[in-house]
Coordinates of C-alpha atoms in Angstrom, one line a residue:
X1 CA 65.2 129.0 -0.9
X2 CA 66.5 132.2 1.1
X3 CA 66.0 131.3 4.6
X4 CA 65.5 135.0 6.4
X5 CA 64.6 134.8 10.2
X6 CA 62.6 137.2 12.6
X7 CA 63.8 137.8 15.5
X8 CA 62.2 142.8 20.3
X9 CA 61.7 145.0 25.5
X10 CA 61.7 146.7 29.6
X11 CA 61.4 147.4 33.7
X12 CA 62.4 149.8 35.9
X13 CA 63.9 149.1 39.0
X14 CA 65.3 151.6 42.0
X15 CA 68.5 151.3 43.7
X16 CA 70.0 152.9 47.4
X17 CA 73.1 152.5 48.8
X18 CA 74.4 152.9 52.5
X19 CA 74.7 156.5 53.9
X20 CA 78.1 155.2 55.2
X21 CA 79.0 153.9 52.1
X22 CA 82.3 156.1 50.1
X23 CA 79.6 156.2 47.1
X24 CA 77.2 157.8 49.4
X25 CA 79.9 160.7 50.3
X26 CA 80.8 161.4 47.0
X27 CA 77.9 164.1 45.7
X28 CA 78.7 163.8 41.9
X29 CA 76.0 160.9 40.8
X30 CA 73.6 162.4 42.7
X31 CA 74.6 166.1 41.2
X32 CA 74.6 164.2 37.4
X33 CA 71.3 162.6 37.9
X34 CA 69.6 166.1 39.1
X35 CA 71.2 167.7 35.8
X36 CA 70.0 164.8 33.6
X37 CA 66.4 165.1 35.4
X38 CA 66.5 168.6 34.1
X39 CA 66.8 167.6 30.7
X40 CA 63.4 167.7 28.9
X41 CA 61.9 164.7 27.3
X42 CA 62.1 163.6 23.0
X43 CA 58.5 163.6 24.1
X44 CA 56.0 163.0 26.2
X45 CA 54.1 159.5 26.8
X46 CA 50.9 160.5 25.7
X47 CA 52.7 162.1 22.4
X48 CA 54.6 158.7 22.2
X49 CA 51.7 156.2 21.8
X50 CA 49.9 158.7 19.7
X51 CA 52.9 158.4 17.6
X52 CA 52.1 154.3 17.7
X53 CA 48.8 154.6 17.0
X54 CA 49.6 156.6 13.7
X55 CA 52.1 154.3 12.8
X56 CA 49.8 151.6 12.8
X57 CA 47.3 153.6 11.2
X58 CA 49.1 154.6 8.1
X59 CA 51.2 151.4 8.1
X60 CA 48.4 149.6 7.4
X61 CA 47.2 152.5 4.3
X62 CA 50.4 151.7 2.6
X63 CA 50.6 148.3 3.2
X64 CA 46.6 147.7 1.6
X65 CA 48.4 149.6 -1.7
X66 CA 52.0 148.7 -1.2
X67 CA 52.2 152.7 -1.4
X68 CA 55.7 153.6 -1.1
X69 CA 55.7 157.2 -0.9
X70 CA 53.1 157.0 2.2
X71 CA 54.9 154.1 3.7
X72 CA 57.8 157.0 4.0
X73 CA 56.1 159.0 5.8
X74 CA 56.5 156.8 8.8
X75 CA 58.8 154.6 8.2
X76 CA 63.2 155.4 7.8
X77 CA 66.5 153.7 7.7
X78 CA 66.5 150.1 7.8
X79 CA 63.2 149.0 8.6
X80 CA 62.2 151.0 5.5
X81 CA 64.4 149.2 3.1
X82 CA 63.1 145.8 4.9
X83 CA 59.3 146.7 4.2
X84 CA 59.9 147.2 0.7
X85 CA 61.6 144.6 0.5
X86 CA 58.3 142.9 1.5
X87 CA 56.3 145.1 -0.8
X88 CA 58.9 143.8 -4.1
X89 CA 58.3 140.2 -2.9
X90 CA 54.7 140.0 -3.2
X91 CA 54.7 142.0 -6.2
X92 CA 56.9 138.9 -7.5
X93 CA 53.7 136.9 -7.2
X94 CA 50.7 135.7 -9.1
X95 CA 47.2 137.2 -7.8
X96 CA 46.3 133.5 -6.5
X97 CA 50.1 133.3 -4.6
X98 CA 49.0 136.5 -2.7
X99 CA 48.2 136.5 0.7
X100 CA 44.9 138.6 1.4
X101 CA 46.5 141.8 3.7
X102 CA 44.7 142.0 7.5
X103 CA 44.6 145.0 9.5
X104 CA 46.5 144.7 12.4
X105 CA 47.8 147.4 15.1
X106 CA 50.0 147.3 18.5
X107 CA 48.4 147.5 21.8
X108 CA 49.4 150.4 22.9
X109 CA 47.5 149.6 26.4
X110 CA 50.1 147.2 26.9
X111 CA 52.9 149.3 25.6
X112 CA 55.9 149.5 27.5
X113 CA 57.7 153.1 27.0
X114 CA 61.5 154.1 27.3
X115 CA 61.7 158.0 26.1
X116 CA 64.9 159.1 27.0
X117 CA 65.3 162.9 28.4
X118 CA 67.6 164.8 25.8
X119 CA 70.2 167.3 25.8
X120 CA 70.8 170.7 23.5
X121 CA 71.6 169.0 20.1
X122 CA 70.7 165.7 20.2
X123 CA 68.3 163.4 18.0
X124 CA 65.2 163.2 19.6
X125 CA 63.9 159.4 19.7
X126 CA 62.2 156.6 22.0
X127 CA 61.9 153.0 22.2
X128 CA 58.6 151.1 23.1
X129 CA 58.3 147.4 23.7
X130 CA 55.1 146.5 21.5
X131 CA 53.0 143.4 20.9
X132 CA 50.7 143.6 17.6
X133 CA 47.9 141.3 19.4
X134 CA 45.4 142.8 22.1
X135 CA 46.5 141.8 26.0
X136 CA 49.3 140.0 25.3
X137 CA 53.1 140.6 26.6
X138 CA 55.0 142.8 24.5
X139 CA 57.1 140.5 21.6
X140 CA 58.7 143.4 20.1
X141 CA 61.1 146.1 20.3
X142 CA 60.8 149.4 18.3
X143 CA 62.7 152.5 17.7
X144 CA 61.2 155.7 16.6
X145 CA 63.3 158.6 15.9
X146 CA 62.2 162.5 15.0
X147 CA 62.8 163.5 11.5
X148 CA 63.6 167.3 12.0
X149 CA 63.4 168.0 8.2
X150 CA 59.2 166.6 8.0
X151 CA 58.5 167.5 11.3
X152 CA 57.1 164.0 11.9
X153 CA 58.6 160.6 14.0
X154 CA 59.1 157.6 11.9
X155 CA 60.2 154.1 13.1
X156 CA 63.4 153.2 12.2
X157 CA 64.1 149.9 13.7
X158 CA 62.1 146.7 15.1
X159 CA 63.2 143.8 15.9
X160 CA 61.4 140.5 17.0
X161 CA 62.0 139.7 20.8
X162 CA 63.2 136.0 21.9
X163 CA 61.5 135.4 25.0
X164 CA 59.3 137.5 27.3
X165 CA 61.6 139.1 29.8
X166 CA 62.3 142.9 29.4
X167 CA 65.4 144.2 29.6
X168 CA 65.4 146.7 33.2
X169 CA 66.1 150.0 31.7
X170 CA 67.0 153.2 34.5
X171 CA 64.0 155.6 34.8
X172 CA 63.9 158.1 37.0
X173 CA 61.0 159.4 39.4
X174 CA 59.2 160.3 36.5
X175 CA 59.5 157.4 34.4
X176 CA 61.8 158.9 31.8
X177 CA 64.9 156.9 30.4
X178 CA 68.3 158.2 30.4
X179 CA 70.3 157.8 26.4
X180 CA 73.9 157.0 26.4
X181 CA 76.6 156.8 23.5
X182 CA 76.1 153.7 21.7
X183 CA 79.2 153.7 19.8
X184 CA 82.8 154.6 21.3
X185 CA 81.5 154.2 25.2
X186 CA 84.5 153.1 27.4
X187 CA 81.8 152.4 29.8
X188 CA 80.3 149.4 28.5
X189 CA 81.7 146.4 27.2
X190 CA 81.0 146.5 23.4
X191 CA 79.8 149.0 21.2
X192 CA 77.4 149.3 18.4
X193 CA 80.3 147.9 15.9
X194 CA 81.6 145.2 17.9
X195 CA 78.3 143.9 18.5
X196 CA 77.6 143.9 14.9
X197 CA 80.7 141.6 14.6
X198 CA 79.7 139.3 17.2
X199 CA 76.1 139.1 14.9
X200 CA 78.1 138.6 11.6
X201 CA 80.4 135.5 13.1
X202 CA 76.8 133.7 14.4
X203 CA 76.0 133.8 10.9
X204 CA 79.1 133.1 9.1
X205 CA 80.6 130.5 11.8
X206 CA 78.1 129.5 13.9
X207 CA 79.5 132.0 16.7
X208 CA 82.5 129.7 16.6
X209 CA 85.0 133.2 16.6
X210 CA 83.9 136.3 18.0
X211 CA 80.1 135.2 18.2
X212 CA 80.7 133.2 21.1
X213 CA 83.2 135.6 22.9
X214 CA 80.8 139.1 22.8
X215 CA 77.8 136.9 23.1
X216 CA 76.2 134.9 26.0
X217 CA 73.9 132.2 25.2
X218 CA 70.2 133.3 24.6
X219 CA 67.1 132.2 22.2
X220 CA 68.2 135.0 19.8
X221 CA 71.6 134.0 19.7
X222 CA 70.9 130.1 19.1
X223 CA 68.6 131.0 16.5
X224 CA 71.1 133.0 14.1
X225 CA 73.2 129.6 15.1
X226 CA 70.5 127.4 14.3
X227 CA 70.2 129.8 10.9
X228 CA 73.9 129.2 10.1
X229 CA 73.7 124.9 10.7
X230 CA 70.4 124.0 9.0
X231 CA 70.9 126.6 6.3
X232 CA 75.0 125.6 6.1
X233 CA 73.7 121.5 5.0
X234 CA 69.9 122.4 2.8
X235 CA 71.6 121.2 -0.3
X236 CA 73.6 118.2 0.7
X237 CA 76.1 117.0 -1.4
X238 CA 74.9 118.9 -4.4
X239 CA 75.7 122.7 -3.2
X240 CA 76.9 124.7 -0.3
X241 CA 75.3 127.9 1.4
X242 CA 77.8 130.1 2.9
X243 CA 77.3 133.9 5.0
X244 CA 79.0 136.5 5.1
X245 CA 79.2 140.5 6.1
X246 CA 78.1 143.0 3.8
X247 CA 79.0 146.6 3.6
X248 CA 75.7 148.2 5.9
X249 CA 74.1 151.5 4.9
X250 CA 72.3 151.9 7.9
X251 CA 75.2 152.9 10.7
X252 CA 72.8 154.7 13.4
X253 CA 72.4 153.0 16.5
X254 CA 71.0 154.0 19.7
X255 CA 71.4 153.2 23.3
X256 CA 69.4 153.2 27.1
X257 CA 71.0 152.9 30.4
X258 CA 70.0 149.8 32.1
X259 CA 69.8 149.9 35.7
X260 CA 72.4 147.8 36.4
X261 CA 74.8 150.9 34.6
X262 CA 74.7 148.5 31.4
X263 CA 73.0 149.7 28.2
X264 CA 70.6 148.0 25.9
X265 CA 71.7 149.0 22.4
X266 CA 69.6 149.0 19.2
X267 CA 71.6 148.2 15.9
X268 CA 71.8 146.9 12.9
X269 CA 73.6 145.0 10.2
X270 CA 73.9 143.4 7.1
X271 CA 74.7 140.0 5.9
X272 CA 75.0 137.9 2.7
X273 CA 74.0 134.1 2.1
X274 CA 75.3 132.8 -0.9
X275 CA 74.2 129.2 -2.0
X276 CA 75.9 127.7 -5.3
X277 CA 76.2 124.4 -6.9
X278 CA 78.8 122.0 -5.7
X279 CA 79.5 120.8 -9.5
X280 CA 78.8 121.6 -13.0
X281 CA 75.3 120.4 -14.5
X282 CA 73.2 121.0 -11.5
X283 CA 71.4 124.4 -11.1
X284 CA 69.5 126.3 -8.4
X285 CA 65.5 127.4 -9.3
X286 CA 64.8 130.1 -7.9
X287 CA 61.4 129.7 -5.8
X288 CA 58.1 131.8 -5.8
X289 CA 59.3 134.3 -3.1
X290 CA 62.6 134.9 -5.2
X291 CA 61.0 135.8 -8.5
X292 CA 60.8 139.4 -7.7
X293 CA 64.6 139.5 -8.3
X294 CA 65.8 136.1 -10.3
X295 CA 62.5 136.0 -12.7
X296 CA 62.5 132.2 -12.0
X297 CA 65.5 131.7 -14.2
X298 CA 67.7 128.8 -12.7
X299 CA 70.9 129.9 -12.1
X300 CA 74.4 128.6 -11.2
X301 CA 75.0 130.5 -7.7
X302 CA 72.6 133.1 -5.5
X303 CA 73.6 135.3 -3.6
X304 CA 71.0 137.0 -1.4
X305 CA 71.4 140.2 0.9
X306 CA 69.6 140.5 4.3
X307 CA 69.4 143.8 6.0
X308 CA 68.6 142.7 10.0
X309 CA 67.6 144.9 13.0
X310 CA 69.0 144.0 16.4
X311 CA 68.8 144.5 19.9
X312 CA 71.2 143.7 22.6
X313 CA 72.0 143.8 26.6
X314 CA 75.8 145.1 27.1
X315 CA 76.9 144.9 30.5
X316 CA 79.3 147.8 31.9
X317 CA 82.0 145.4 33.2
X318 CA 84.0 143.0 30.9
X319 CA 82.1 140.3 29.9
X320 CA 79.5 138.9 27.4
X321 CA 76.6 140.7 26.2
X322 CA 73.0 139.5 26.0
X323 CA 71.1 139.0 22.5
X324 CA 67.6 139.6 22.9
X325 CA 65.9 140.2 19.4
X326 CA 66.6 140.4 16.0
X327 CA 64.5 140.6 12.5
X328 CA 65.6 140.0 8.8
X329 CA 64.4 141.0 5.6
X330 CA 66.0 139.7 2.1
X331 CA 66.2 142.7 0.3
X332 CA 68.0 141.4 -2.8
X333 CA 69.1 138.8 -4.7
X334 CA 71.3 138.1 -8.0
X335 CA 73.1 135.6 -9.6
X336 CA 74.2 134.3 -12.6
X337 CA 71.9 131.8 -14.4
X338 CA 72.9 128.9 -16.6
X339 CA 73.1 128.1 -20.0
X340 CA 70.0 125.7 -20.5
X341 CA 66.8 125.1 -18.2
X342 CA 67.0 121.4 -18.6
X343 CA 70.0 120.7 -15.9
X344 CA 69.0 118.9 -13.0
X345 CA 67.9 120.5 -9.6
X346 CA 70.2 121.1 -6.9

């Protein structure tokens, strides 16, 4: 009944400038970039897909036993509370609903790397455009981030990539990425927060407030539209589907310079959809996927709870940003249920 919706990501380009040019007088960019070169990576790149390859590794371990406790070993924040998420749905199921588990793993021959260098005190973390299938174009965009306390890297965010063009993120001559502030930058044009906004209005409006205003049109965007309009008329006449924000646990966020002095920013949010009966003596059965939390009671209203990972393009100027993936995982649902079973379906 829920309708949750996937939804990940990178080039490096150069830039020079006339020697007769005011910029090329001024010695301070050039005097920034050889102090940020001197910064030592969050890792190196063969550390960094050895990191991948792990993830898939044990990813896989967990996901054969829906083992939480090992699934925490490399997994944290959201994308943690999305998996399982997973892992409560399909316990919800009969043996015969299950879906046999298949191995998978990303490429990591294809892998597209963005480890930022990082100064005295700072998280360590990198981003990696992935694709889970062998030779094919990275679909994905992943965040793993150093957990000090274990000693280990987990990922923390992926989100699903709409299209196949990667955002062009700085790297220097060593192929390193630069991090910037993802929240509170007066250099960009929207921050982690305002972003989330812009996410939360798609949902709730159709990006008909601040959605449209922070956001440019892209295939991630129109699919959290298309989201909000088929999901806003499933029941007709009989019952109504509404979203809205919810509070959201999971504030970290993380930011790369692009070339163009933008930033691509990873996020996330979280969102409510709650559908309910337009009148008395019609009630909503829960469906298979559901019965994890509702117990295939019928009830009178639902309200389910999506946490979502995002990624995003902000320019430096004053202007729209760019959506580029996204990825949703129901990780509750409640509700109250009515009086007698034998009411008709909504």
């Amino acid at each position: 009944m829920a309708i949750a919706t996937a939804c990940v990501a990178l080039a490096a380009t150069a830039c020079t400038s006339d020697s007769d040019s005011p910029e090329a007088k001024n010695p301070a960019p050039a005097a920034s970039a050889d102090k940020q070169r001197g910064l030592p990576p969050a890792l190196t790149k063969q550390q960094a897909l050895t990191e991948i390859d792990r993830y898939s590794t044990v990813n896989n371990r967990a996901n054969t036993d829906r083992d939480r406790a090992l699934l925490d070993t490399i997994e944290d924040g959201p994308l943690y509370a999305m998996s399982v998420s997973e892992y409560k749905e399909t316990e919800g199921l009969t043996t015969s609903e299950r879906k046999a588990y298949k191995p998978w793993a990303y490429d990591t021959q294809n892998a597209q790397l963005y480890i930022p260098r990082i100064g005295p005190g700072q998280p360590r973390w990198f981003a990696a455009a992935l694709s889970g299938t062998k030779d094919k174009a990275p679909n994905r965009l992943a965040v793993f981030a150093e957990q000090p306390q274990h000693k280990r890297w987990e990922m923390v965010s992926v989100a699903d990539l709409y299209g196949t063009d990667l955002p062009k993120v700085a790297l220097d001559a060593d192929g390193y990425a630069t991090a910037v502030p993802a929240n509170d930058n007066k250099e960009l044009a929207a921050d982690a927060d305002l972003l989330r906004s812009g996410i939360l209005d798609n949902f709730a409006t159709g990006g008909q407030n601040s959605g449209k205003k922070i956001f440019a049109a892209s295939k991630a965007r129109d699919q959290q539209i298309k989201v909000h309009d088929e999901t806003g008329k499933q029941y007709g006449s009989q019952g109504t589907s509404t979203f809205a924000g919810a509070a959201n646990r999971y504030r970290d966020a993380y930011a790369l310079k692009l070339a163009d002095g933008g930033a691509l920013v990873f996020f996330s949010h979280t969102h409510t959809q709650t559908d309910a009966v337009a009148r008395s003596g019609l009630q909503l059965n829960p469906g298979k996927d559901d019965r994890a939390w509702l117990h295939d009671i019928p009830r009178r209203s639902i309200q389910y709870t999506f946490v979502c990972n995002d990624a995003a393009m902000v320019p430096a100027k004053a202007a729209p940003s760019t959506l580029l993936a996204y990825t949703c995982a129901r990780t509750d649902a409640s509700g109250p249920p009515v009086n007698s079973a034998s009411l008709p379906r909504a």
